[in-house]
Amino acid sequence: MVGSVEKHLLERIQADDAIHLTLVDPEKVSVGSASNLAKRLARSETTAIMVGGSTTNSTVHLDKVVKAIKSDIQIPVILFPNNVTGISQYADAIWFMSLLNSVDPYFLVGAQILGAPLVKKFSLEALPLGYIIVGEGGTAGIVGRAVSIPYKKPELAVAHALAAQYLGMRFVYLEAGSGANQPVPSAMIRTVKDALDVILIVGGGIRGSEQARAVVTAGADIVVTGNIIEEAGSEGEFEKLIEAVKDGGAARSRCRNEQLQSFRHKKLSTKPLT
Ligand code: 1GP
């Protein structure tokens, strides 16, 4: 069942072609700094806040961080759990995710079984997500015991993404790992996007506007950044990155319209005379 957070995301994607989400890692923030961050995010055009990290282990702290963020913003807060300890009753929704290239059944379905009753109890909106580690993979890849897909093997990423779609997941996330040296390459994003009918999320290692624009141009519907908001040093850099996501989306939709028009034009001009 599609809930209000998912509807919000889909409407924003329909309007702008591509959207930006900000990831806040509770391990990296105090309650006070989370509140300051939220005030800054409230002034930005990020579409939703994701809260989670590969090593989240204190639900008490997570609760406080989510509450602090929620008190300052109107946009949705979506949990991005690494484990059952990543579930907070104060969030709006949760990426209900399976790490599809993990060799450990716990990350495929075990943690989900343990967490599902809590998701129900807290009335969290579950957003079904196929999570795929690619390239370096970072801490998420190590903790999740993933066999990471090399950047040169886009066809393997497609196979994983299609499996997610056929299993009924409405989102697929290509994760290069937080702080990755190289974000997911355009060729891999494009190959996956061309094969997929569900929403494609891309994140990990995206540090600047040009990288964000490239990720969108290649086909990402949702761009996730985490570190950049802390690293940028100035609000301007972060804003520019979100602007680049919007520009990339607008350029993509212009390109699609032009292709459609040229297709229609060709069809009309080749219509046989009767
Ligand atoms: C991690 O993809 C996200 O899941 C964000 O990565 O911190 O490198 O932006 P960064």
Short mmCIF file of C-alpha atoms and ligand atoms in Angstrom, two decimals:
data_model
loop_
_atom_site.label_atom_id
_atom_site.label_comp_id
_atom_site.label_asym_id
_atom_site.label_seq_id
_atom_site.Cartn_x
_atom_site.Cartn_y
_atom_site.Cartn_z
CA MET A 1 0.00 0.00 0.00
CA VAL A 2 1.36 3.39 -1.01
CA GLY A 3 1.36 5.81 1.94
CA SER A 4 1.66 9.57 2.20
CA VAL A 5 5.48 9.73 2.31
CA GLU A 6 5.80 7.61 -0.81
CA LYS A 7 3.15 9.73 -2.53
CA HIS A 8 5.10 12.85 -1.58
CA LEU A 9 8.31 11.42 -3.08
CA LEU A 10 6.53 10.32 -6.26
CA GLU A 11 4.83 13.68 -6.70
CA ARG A 12 8.12 15.52 -6.27
CA ILE A 13 9.79 13.21 -8.79
CA GLN A 14 6.95 13.74 -11.22
CA ALA A 15 7.27 17.50 -10.84
CA ASP A 16 11.08 17.80 -10.99
CA ASP A 17 12.14 14.53 -12.64
CA ALA A 18 14.82 14.05 -9.97
CA ILE A 19 14.96 14.89 -6.26
CA HIS A 20 17.54 15.15 -3.50
CA LEU A 21 17.42 13.50 -0.07
CA THR A 22 19.80 14.29 2.79
CA LEU A 23 21.20 11.51 4.93
CA VAL A 24 21.93 12.29 8.57
CA ASP A 25 24.03 9.70 10.38
CA PRO A 26 22.98 9.70 14.07
CA GLU A 27 26.44 8.45 15.05
CA LYS A 28 27.98 11.61 13.67
CA VAL A 29 25.70 14.18 15.32
CA SER A 30 24.78 15.30 18.81
CA VAL A 31 21.16 16.15 19.54
CA GLY A 32 22.08 19.86 19.43
CA SER A 33 23.90 19.64 16.12
CA ALA A 34 21.03 17.57 14.65
CA SER A 35 18.68 20.38 15.55
CA ASN A 36 20.95 22.97 13.88
CA LEU A 37 21.25 20.74 10.86
CA ALA A 38 17.48 20.43 10.64
CA LYS A 39 17.08 24.22 10.70
CA ARG A 40 19.55 24.45 7.84
CA LEU A 41 17.76 21.69 5.92
CA ALA A 42 14.42 23.40 6.45
CA ARG A 43 15.78 26.35 4.45
CA SER A 44 17.04 24.06 1.67
CA GLU A 45 15.16 22.31 -1.11
CA THR A 46 16.00 18.79 -0.03
CA THR A 47 12.82 16.66 -0.32
CA ALA A 48 13.17 14.46 2.76
CA ILE A 49 15.65 13.58 5.49
CA MET A 50 16.98 10.07 5.86
CA VAL A 51 18.28 9.14 9.29
CA GLY A 52 20.57 6.16 9.71
CA GLY A 53 24.09 4.83 9.41
CA SER A 54 25.92 1.56 9.06
CA THR A 55 26.92 1.46 12.73
CA THR A 56 23.84 2.87 14.49
CA ASN A 57 23.57 0.99 17.78
CA SER A 58 21.77 3.28 20.20
CA THR A 59 18.05 3.56 19.65
CA VAL A 60 17.92 6.01 22.58
CA HIS A 61 20.22 8.43 20.76
CA LEU A 62 18.47 7.75 17.43
CA ASP A 63 15.11 8.67 19.01
CA LYS A 64 16.53 11.94 20.31
CA VAL A 65 18.07 12.81 16.95
CA VAL A 66 14.87 12.05 15.04
CA LYS A 67 12.79 14.07 17.54
CA ALA A 68 15.20 17.02 17.26
CA ILE A 69 15.01 16.94 13.47
CA LYS A 70 11.23 16.53 13.42
CA SER A 71 10.69 19.53 15.67
CA ASP A 72 12.32 21.83 13.10
CA ILE A 73 11.10 20.61 9.73
CA GLN A 74 7.91 19.81 7.85
CA ILE A 75 9.40 17.44 5.27
CA PRO A 76 9.34 13.69 5.96
CA VAL A 77 11.93 11.87 8.04
CA ILE A 78 12.66 8.42 6.65
CA LEU A 79 14.67 5.87 8.62
CA PHE A 80 17.59 4.21 6.83
CA PRO A 81 18.24 1.29 9.19
CA ASN A 82 21.36 -0.83 9.43
CA ASN A 83 19.67 -3.16 11.89
CA VAL A 84 16.68 -3.32 14.27
CA THR A 85 18.46 -0.69 16.35
CA GLY A 86 17.83 1.74 13.47
CA ILE A 87 14.06 1.87 14.09
CA SER A 88 12.58 4.93 15.79
CA GLN A 89 8.93 5.52 16.62
CA TYR A 90 9.36 9.25 15.95
CA ALA A 91 10.06 8.97 12.20
CA ASP A 92 7.44 9.15 9.45
CA ALA A 93 8.59 6.22 7.34
CA ILE A 94 11.26 3.57 6.98
CA TRP A 95 13.16 2.24 4.00
CA PHE A 96 12.12 -1.38 4.49
CA MET A 97 15.20 -2.70 2.84
CA SER A 98 16.93 -5.93 1.97
CA LEU A 99 20.66 -5.91 1.20
CA LEU A 100 20.36 -7.96 -1.96
CA ASN A 101 24.03 -8.81 -2.44
CA SER A 102 24.71 -9.81 1.15
CA VAL A 103 25.93 -13.34 1.78
CA ASP A 104 24.37 -13.17 5.24
CA PRO A 105 20.67 -14.15 5.46
CA TYR A 106 20.39 -11.78 8.44
CA PHE A 107 20.75 -8.76 6.14
CA LEU A 108 18.58 -10.29 3.43
CA VAL A 109 15.57 -11.08 5.62
CA GLY A 110 16.55 -11.80 9.27
CA ALA A 111 16.69 -8.23 10.55
CA GLN A 112 13.53 -7.45 8.58
CA ILE A 113 11.63 -10.24 10.36
CA LEU A 114 12.80 -8.97 13.75
CA GLY A 115 11.97 -5.38 12.85
CA ALA A 116 8.63 -5.82 11.09
CA PRO A 117 6.51 -6.02 14.31
CA LEU A 118 8.12 -2.75 15.50
CA VAL A 119 7.37 -1.05 12.19
CA LYS A 120 3.74 -2.12 12.64
CA LYS A 121 3.61 -1.09 16.31
CA PHE A 122 5.03 2.38 15.56
CA SER A 123 2.80 2.82 12.46
CA LEU A 124 5.85 3.62 10.35
CA GLU A 125 5.19 3.78 6.62
CA ALA A 126 7.26 1.01 5.03
CA LEU A 127 8.93 1.84 1.72
CA PRO A 128 10.08 -1.46 0.13
CA LEU A 129 13.65 -1.07 -1.09
CA GLY A 130 16.21 -3.30 -2.77
CA TYR A 131 19.61 -2.15 -1.49
CA ILE A 132 22.61 -2.99 -3.67
CA ILE A 133 26.22 -2.32 -2.74
CA VAL A 134 28.46 -1.40 -5.66
CA GLY A 135 32.10 -0.37 -6.05
CA GLU A 136 33.97 0.35 -2.84
CA GLY A 137 30.85 -0.21 -0.77
CA GLY A 138 32.27 1.45 2.34
CA THR A 139 31.23 0.52 5.85
CA ALA A 140 27.77 -0.55 4.66
CA GLY A 141 29.38 -3.20 2.45
CA ILE A 142 31.59 -4.52 5.24
CA VAL A 143 28.96 -4.52 7.98
CA GLY A 144 26.34 -5.97 5.62
CA ARG A 145 28.72 -8.66 4.34
CA ALA A 146 28.02 -7.73 0.76
CA VAL A 147 29.75 -9.08 -2.30
CA SER A 148 30.08 -5.70 -3.90
CA ILE A 149 29.36 -5.35 -7.61
CA PRO A 150 32.36 -3.90 -9.47
CA TYR A 151 31.70 -0.72 -11.44
CA LYS A 152 32.73 -2.55 -14.60
CA LYS A 153 29.90 -5.08 -14.23
CA PRO A 154 26.72 -3.04 -14.77
CA GLU A 155 24.91 -6.13 -16.03
CA LEU A 156 25.19 -7.62 -12.52
CA ALA A 157 23.69 -4.45 -11.05
CA VAL A 158 20.82 -4.79 -13.55
CA ALA A 159 20.22 -8.41 -12.51
CA HIS A 160 20.03 -7.42 -8.83
CA ALA A 161 17.81 -4.41 -9.57
CA LEU A 162 15.41 -6.45 -11.68
CA ALA A 163 15.22 -9.10 -8.96
CA ALA A 164 14.19 -6.32 -6.54
CA GLN A 165 11.53 -5.08 -8.94
CA TYR A 166 10.13 -8.55 -9.61
CA LEU A 167 10.01 -9.21 -5.85
CA GLY A 168 7.72 -6.18 -5.58
CA MET A 169 10.15 -3.60 -4.22
CA ARG A 170 9.20 -0.13 -5.39
CA PHE A 171 12.64 1.42 -4.92
CA VAL A 172 16.15 0.29 -5.83
CA TYR A 173 19.23 1.88 -4.24
CA LEU A 174 22.69 1.71 -5.83
CA GLU A 175 25.03 2.37 -2.91
CA ALA A 176 28.70 3.18 -3.47
CA GLY A 177 29.22 3.56 0.29
CA SER A 178 29.32 6.73 2.31
CA GLY A 179 32.51 8.63 1.54
CA ALA A 180 33.33 6.50 -1.51
CA ASN A 181 36.18 7.86 -3.60
CA GLN A 182 34.13 7.53 -6.77
CA PRO A 183 30.35 7.78 -6.95
CA VAL A 184 28.42 5.19 -8.97
CA PRO A 185 29.54 5.71 -12.58
CA SER A 186 27.11 7.04 -15.18
CA ALA A 187 27.39 3.92 -17.32
CA MET A 188 26.17 1.70 -14.47
CA ILE A 189 23.34 4.08 -13.55
CA ARG A 190 22.20 4.36 -17.17
CA THR A 191 22.23 0.59 -17.75
CA VAL A 192 20.20 -0.06 -14.58
CA LYS A 193 17.76 2.78 -15.27
CA ASP A 194 17.13 1.55 -18.84
CA ALA A 195 16.14 -1.87 -17.51
CA LEU A 196 14.10 -0.74 -14.51
CA ASP A 197 10.51 0.46 -14.07
CA VAL A 198 10.74 1.38 -10.38
CA ILE A 199 12.38 4.39 -8.70
CA LEU A 200 16.17 4.42 -8.80
CA ILE A 201 18.12 5.89 -5.88
CA VAL A 202 21.86 6.57 -6.12
CA GLY A 203 24.19 7.56 -3.30
CA GLY A 204 27.69 7.40 -1.91
CA GLY A 205 30.64 9.68 -2.63
CA ILE A 206 28.68 12.47 -4.32
CA ARG A 207 30.57 15.60 -3.25
CA GLY A 208 29.81 18.31 -5.75
CA SER A 209 27.32 19.78 -8.19
CA GLU A 210 28.89 18.26 -11.29
CA GLN A 211 28.83 14.78 -9.81
CA ALA A 212 25.21 15.23 -8.74
CA ARG A 213 24.24 16.47 -12.21
CA ALA A 214 26.01 13.50 -13.84
CA VAL A 215 24.18 11.03 -11.60
CA VAL A 216 20.82 12.58 -12.54
CA THR A 217 21.66 12.85 -16.24
CA ALA A 218 22.49 9.14 -16.20
CA GLY A 219 19.04 8.34 -14.79
CA ALA A 220 18.84 8.56 -10.98
CA ASP A 221 15.40 9.58 -9.73
CA ILE A 222 16.66 10.22 -6.21
CA VAL A 223 20.13 11.43 -5.26
CA VAL A 224 21.25 10.88 -1.66
CA THR A 225 24.08 12.82 -0.07
CA GLY A 226 25.33 12.55 3.48
CA ASN A 227 28.84 13.86 4.11
CA ILE A 228 28.68 16.90 1.85
CA ILE A 229 26.48 18.89 4.21
CA GLU A 230 29.15 18.65 6.89
CA GLU A 231 32.14 18.87 4.59
CA ALA A 232 31.07 21.69 2.33
CA GLY A 233 31.82 24.35 4.92
CA SER A 234 29.34 26.72 3.37
CA GLU A 235 25.62 26.49 2.88
CA GLY A 236 26.15 27.63 -0.71
CA GLU A 237 27.90 24.42 -1.75
CA PHE A 238 25.11 22.23 -0.46
CA GLU A 239 22.47 24.45 -2.09
CA LYS A 240 24.36 24.33 -5.37
CA LEU A 241 24.35 20.55 -5.28
CA ILE A 242 20.57 20.45 -4.79
CA GLU A 243 20.18 23.00 -7.60
CA ALA A 244 22.29 20.74 -9.84
CA VAL A 245 19.91 17.83 -9.13
CA LYS A 246 16.98 20.04 -10.18
CA ASP A 247 18.79 21.28 -13.29
CA GLY A 248 19.74 17.75 -14.23
CA GLY A 249 16.11 16.65 -13.85
CA ALA A 250 14.85 19.55 -15.98
CA ALA A 251 17.43 18.81 -18.68
CA ARG A 252 16.43 15.15 -18.67
CA SER A 253 12.75 15.93 -19.08
CA ARG A 254 13.53 18.46 -21.90
CA CYS A 255 15.55 15.79 -23.65
CA ARG A 256 12.70 13.27 -23.31
CA ASN A 257 10.19 15.76 -24.73
CA GLU A 258 12.45 16.53 -27.67
CA GLN A 259 12.86 12.83 -28.40
CA LEU A 260 9.09 12.37 -28.21
CA GLN A 261 8.50 15.27 -30.58
CA SER A 262 11.06 14.04 -33.06
CA PHE A 263 9.52 10.55 -32.90
CA ARG A 264 6.05 12.03 -33.56
CA HIS A 265 7.43 14.14 -36.36
CA LYS A 266 9.07 11.09 -37.98
CA LYS A 267 5.85 9.12 -37.63
CA LEU A 268 3.81 11.88 -39.30
CA SER A 269 6.29 12.40 -42.09
CA THR A 270 6.45 8.67 -42.91
CA LYS A 271 2.67 8.24 -42.94
CA PRO A 272 1.76 6.66 -46.26
CA LEU A 273 -0.53 8.65 -48.59
CA THR A 274 -3.91 7.09 -49.12
C1 1GP B 1 25.26 6.61 2.22
O1 1GP B 1 24.93 7.02 0.00
C2 1GP B 1 24.85 7.62 1.23
O2 1GP B 1 24.29 5.65 2.25
C3 1GP B 1 25.57 8.92 1.37
O3 1GP B 1 26.95 8.86 1.03
O4 1GP B 1 27.99 10.32 2.77
O5 1GP B 1 29.20 9.78 0.64
O6 1GP B 1 27.25 11.31 0.63
P1 1GP B 1 27.89 10.14 1.29
#
